[in-house]
Coordinates of C-alpha atoms in Angstrom, one line a residue:
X264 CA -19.8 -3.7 -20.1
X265 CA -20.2 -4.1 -16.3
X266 CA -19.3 -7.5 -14.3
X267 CA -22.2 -8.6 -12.9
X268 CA -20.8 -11.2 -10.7
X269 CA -18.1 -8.2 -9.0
X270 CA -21.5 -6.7 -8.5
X271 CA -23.0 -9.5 -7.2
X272 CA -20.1 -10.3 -4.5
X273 CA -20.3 -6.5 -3.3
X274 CA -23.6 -6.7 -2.7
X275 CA -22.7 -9.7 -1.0
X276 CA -20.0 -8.9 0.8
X277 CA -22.1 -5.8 2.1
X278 CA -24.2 -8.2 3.8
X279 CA -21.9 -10.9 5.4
X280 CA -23.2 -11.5 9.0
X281 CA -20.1 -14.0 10.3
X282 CA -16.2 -14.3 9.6
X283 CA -17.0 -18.0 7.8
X284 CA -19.6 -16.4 5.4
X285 CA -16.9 -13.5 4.8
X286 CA -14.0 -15.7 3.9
X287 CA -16.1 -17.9 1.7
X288 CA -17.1 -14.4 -0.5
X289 CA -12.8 -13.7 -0.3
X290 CA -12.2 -16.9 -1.6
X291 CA -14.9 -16.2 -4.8
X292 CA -13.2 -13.0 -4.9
X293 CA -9.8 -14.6 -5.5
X294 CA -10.9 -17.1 -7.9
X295 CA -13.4 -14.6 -10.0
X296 CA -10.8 -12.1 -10.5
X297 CA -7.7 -14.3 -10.9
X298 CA -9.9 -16.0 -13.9
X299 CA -10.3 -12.4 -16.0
X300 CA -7.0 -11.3 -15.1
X301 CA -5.6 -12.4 -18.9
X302 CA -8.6 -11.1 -20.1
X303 CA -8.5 -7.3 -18.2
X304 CA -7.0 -4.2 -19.0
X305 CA -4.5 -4.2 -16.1
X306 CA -5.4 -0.4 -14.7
X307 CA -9.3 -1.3 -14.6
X308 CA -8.5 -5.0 -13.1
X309 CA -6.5 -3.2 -10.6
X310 CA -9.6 -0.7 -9.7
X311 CA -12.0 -3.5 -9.5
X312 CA -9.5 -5.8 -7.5
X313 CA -9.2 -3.2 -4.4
X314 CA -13.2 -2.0 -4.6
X315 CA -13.5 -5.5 -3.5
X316 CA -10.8 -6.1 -1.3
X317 CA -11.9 -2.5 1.0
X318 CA -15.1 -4.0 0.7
X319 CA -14.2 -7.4 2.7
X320 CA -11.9 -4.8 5.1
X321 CA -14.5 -2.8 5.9
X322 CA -17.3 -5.3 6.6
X323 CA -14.6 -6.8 8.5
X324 CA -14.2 -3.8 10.5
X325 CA -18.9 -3.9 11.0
X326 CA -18.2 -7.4 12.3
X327 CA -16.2 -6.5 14.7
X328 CA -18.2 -3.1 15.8
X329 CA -20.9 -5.6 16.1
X330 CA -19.3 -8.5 18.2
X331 CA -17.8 -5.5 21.0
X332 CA -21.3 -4.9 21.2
X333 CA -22.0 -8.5 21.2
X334 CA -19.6 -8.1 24.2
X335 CA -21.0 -5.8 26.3
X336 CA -18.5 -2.8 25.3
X337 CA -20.7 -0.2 23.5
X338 CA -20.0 1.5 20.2
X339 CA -17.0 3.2 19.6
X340 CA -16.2 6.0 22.5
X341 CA -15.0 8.4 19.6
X342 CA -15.0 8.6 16.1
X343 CA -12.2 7.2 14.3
X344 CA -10.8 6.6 10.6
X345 CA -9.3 2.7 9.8
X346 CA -6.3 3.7 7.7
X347 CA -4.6 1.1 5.4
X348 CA -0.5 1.6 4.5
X349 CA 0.8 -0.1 1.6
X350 CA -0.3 -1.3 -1.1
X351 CA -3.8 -1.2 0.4
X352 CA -3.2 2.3 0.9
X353 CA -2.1 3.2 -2.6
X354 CA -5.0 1.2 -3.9
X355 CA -2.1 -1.4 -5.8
X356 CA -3.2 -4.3 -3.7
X357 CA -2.5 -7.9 -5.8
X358 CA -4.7 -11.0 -5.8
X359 CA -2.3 -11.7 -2.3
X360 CA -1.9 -9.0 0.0
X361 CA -1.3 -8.8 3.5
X362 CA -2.7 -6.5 6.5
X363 CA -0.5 -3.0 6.5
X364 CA -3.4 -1.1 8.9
X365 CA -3.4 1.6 11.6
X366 CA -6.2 3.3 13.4
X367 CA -6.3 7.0 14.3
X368 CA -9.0 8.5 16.6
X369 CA -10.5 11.6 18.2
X370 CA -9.1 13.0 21.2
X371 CA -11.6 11.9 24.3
X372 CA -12.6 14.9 26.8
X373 CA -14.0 11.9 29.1
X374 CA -11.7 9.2 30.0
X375 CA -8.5 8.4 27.4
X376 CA -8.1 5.2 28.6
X377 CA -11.5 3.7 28.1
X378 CA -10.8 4.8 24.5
X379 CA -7.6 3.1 24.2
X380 CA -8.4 0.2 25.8
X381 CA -12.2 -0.3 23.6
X382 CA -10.3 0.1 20.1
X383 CA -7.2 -2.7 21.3
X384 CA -10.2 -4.5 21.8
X385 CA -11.9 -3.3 18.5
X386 CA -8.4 -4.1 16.2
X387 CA -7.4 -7.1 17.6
X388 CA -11.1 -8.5 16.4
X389 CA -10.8 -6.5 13.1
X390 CA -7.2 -7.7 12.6
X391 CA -8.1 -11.9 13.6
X392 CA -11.1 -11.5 11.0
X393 CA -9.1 -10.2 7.9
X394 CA -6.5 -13.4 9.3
X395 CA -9.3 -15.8 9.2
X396 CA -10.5 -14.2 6.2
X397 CA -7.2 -15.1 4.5
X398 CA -5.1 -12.0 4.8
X399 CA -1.1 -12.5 6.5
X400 CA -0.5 -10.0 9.1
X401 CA 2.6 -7.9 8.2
X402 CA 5.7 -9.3 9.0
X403 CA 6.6 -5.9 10.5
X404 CA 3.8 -5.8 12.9
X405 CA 2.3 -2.7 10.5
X406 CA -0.9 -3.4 12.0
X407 CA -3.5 -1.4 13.6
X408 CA -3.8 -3.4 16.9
X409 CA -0.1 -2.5 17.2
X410 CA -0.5 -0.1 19.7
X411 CA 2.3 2.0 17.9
X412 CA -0.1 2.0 15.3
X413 CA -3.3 2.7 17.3
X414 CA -3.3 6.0 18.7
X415 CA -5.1 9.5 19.4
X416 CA -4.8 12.2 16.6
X417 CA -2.7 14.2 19.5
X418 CA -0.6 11.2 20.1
X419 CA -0.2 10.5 16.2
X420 CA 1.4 14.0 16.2
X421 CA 3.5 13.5 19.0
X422 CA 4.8 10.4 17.0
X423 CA 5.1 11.8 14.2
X424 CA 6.7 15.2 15.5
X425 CA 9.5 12.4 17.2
X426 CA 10.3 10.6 13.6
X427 CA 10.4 14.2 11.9
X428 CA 13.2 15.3 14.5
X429 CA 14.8 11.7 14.6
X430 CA 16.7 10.8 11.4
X431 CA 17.0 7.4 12.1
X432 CA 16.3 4.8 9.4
X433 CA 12.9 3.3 10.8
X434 CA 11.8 6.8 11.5
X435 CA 12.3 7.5 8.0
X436 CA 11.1 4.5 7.1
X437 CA 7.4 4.7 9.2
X438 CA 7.1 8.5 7.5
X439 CA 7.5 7.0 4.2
X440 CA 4.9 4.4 5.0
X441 CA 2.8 7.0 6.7
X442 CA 2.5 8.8 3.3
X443 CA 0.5 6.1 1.7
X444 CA -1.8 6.1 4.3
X445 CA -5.3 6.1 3.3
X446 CA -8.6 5.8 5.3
X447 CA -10.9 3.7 4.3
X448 CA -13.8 3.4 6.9
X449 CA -14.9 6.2 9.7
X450 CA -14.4 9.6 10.0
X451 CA -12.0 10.4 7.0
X452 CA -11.6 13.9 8.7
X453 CA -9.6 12.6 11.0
X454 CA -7.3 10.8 8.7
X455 CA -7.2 14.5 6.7
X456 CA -6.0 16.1 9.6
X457 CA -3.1 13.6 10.5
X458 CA -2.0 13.9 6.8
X459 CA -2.1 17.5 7.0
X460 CA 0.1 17.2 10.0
X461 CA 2.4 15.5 8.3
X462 CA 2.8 17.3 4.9
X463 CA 2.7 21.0 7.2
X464 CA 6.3 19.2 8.5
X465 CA 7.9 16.6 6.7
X466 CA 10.0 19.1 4.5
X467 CA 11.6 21.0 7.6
X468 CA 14.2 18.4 8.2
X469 CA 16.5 18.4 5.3
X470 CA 18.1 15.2 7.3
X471 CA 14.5 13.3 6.8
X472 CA 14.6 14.8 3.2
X473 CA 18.4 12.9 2.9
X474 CA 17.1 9.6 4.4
X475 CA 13.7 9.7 2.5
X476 CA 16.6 9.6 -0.6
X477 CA 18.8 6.6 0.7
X478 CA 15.7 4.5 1.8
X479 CA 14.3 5.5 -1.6
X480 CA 17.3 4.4 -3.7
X481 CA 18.0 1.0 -2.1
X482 CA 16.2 -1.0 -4.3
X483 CA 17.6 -0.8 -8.0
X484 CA 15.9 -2.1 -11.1
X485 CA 16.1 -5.9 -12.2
X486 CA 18.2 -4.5 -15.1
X487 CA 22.0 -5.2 -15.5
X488 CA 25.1 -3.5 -16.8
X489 CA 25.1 -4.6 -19.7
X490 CA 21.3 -4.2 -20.5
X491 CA 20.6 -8.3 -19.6
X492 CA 17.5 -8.8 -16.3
X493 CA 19.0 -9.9 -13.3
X494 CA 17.3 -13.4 -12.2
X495 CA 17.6 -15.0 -8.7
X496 CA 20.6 -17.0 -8.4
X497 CA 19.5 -19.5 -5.5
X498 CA 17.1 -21.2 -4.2
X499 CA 13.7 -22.5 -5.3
X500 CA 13.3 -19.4 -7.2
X501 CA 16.5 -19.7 -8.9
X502 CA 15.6 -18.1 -12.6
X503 CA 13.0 -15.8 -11.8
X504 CA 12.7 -12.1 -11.6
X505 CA 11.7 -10.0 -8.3
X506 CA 9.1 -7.9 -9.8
X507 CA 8.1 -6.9 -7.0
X508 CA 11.2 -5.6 -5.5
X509 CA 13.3 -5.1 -8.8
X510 CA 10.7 -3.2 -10.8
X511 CA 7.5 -2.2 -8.8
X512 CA 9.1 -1.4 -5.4
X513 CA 11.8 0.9 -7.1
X514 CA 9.4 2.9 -9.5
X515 CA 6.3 3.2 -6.6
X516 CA 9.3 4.8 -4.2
X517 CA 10.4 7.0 -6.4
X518 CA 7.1 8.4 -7.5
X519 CA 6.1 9.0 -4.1
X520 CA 9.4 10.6 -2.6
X521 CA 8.6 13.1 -5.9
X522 CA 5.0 13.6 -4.6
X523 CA 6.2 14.3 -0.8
X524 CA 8.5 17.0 -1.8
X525 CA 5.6 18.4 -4.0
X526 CA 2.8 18.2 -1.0
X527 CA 0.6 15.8 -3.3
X528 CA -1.9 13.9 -1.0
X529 CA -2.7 11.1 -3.7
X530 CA -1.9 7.7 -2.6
X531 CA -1.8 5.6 -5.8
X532 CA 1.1 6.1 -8.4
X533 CA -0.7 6.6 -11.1
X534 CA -2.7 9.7 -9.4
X535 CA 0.6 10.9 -8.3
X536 CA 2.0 10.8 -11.8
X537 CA -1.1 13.0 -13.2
X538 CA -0.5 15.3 -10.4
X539 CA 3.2 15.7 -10.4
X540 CA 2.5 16.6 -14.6
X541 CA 0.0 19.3 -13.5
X542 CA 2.1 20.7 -11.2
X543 CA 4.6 20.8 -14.1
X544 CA 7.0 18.7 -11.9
X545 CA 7.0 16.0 -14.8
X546 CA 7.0 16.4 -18.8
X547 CA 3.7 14.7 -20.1
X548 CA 6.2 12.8 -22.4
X549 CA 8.2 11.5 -19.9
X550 CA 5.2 11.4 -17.3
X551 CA 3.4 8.8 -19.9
X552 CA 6.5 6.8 -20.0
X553 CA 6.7 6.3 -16.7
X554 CA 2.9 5.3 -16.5
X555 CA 3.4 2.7 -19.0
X556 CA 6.0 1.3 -17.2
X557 CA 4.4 1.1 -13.6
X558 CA 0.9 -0.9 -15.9
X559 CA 3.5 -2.7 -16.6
X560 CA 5.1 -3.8 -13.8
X561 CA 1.5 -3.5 -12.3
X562 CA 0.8 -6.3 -14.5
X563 CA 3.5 -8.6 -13.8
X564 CA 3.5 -8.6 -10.0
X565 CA -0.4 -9.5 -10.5
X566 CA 1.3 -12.3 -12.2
X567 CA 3.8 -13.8 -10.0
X568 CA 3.9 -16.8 -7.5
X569 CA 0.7 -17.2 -5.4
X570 CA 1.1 -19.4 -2.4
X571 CA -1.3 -20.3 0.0
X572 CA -0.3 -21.0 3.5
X573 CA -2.3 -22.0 6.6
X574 CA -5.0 -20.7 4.8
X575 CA -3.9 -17.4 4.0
X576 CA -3.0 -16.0 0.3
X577 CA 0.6 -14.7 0.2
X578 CA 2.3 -13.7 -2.8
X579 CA 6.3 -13.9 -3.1
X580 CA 6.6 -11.0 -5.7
X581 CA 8.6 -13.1 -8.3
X582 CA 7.7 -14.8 -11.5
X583 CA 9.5 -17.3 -13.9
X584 CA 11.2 -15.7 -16.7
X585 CA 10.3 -18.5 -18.2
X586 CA 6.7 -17.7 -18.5
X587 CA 7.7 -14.4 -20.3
X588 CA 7.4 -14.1 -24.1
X589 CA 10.1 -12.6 -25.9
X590 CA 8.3 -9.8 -26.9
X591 CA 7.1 -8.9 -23.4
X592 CA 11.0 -9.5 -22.1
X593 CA 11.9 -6.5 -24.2
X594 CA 8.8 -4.6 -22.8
X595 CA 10.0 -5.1 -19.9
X596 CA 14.2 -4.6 -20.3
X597 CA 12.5 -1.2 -21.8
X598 CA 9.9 -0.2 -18.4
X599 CA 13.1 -0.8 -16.5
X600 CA 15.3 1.5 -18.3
X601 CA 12.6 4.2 -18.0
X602 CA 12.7 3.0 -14.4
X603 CA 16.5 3.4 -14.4
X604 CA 16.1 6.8 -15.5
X605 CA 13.3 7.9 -13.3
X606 CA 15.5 7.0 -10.5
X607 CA 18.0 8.9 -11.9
X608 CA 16.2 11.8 -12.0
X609 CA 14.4 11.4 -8.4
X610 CA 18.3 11.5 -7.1
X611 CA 19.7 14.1 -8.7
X612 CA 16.7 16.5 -8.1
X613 CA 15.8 15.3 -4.3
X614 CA 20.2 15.7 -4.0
X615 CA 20.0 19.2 -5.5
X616 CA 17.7 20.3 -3.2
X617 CA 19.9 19.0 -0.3
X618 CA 23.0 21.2 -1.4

């Protein structure tokens, strides 16, 4: 059975003429779905969730369009594709997320400048709206009125053709962000294009393939020698588990370094789990393992510690162990050893390869 009031705020949302009518329909949408959350299965919550989230984004994006007309400054010189990073871009986005964005648009025969200078214009309305609307900017300045992150499709290539042949950690890091990149408003051709850029080269630098691996492997599982979870030691969080970086984080990174090296173009983990078993690259038996797991974790990190600061919804990533049963503490010892081995696996193939 459908949920008429998610229907009801996208119809909504569709139609928001201001920022203070927009933020009002984010704030239903935080309380509507954080109420049915118990209630959900987690991979349908988690589709619903981000419909409505790219909804607000890109009638965010329409409100700006409108207010550089409002302006005096036209419509858009070029096409152009928004593109989200992130867990915005792999469609995983939690009650709490925060702006991960970038912008790529068509070349301009006229004047290059004008074009840069009307979408700086055009993101830094776009990114003050999703602000006011209660999304944190990312603390690192991921954010499509960046200017690093705001570019030509020939200048995108030119950046990314300088990480490819520059193994240095950020590089590495940025291309790793670049492959969850998924547009979500414009002319997705563009975005297609970039990505094709991207997967046509990132395998020719066995040094980016090395780094992809160490950034890849830095975060471990939550799990400890002995088979016991590893809870924070300090702090006001002293006690609880970092989901976010101790299960999520590890299994999303390891599933995606797996789908670079195969050339898959899904975003979201689960897709990329389907298409790595297709392509034979995973055993259905272990594949469904590891899908159960990331539901799992999926469903935790939906879970943790909400805060709301300034007005904006941020989300720590941790949760009390304390609000665990003891039957979903051994779910979730057991996601984390299939974890454990996944990672396993992800290093000694992705090493192999290297040799």
């Amino acid at each position: 059975m459908g949920d008429p009031v998610r229907v009801q705020l996208l119809k909504q949302i569709g139609k928001a003429d201001n920022v203070n009518v927009l933020r009002s329909l984010r704030d239903q949408v935080h309380e509507h779905m954080k109420g049915i959350l118990q209630k959900s299965p987690v991979e349908q919550f988690n589709e619903q969730l981000n419909e409505l989230h790219d909804s607000v984004i890109c009638r965010s994006i329409i409100l700006a369009e409108a207010e550089m007309a409002r302006r005096g400054q036209g419509s858009p010189p070029v096409p152009y594709a928004y593109l989200l990073f992130g867990s915005g871009g792999r469609q995983e986005q939690t009650l709490s997320s925060d702006q991960d964005s970038g912008i790529v648009y068509e070349d301009s025969v006229k004047d290059s400048e004008e074009a840069r200078a009307y979408f700086q214009q055009l993101t830094s309305i776009i990114v003050s709206i999703l602000q006011q609307s209660g999304y944190p900017l990312c603390e690192g300045n991921v954010l499509s009125d960046n200017p690093e992150w705001c570019m030509s499709l020939t200048e995108w290539k030119v950046k990314l053709n300088g990480w490819f042949a520059e193994p240095a950690w950020e590089a590495v890091r940025y291309l790793l962000i670049m492959a969850d990149g998924r547009s979500v408003y414009g002319d997705h051709r563009l975005a297609f294009e970039l990505k094709n850029h991207y997967f046509n080269n990132v395998l020719e630098y066995p040094n980016i393939t090395r780094r992809m691996l160490d950034n890849t492997m830095r975060h471990k599982m939550l799990l400890g020698l002995f088979g016991h979870l590893l809870k924070e030691q300090y702090g006001t969080d002293a006690g609880s588990l970092d989901i976010k970086y101790g299960a999520y984080i590890p299994l999303v990174n390891a599933i995606r370094l797996l789908a670079v090296q195969a050339g898959i173009r899904d975003t979201s983990t689960l897709l990329r789990i389907r298409a790595l078993t297709l392509q034979d690259k995973l055993q259905s038996e272990e594949a469904a393992a590891y899908e159960q797991a990331f539901r799992l974790f999926l469903r935790l990190r939906l879970m943790t510690t909400e805060q709301n600061e300034d007005g904006l919804y941020a989300n720590n990533g941790k949760l009390s162990s304390r609000s665990l049963s003891r039957e979903m503490t051994e779910e979730l010892k057991s996601a984390l050893r299939t974890g454990k081995r996944l990672q396993r696996k992800v290093f000694k193939r992705t090493a192999g390869r290297l040799m």
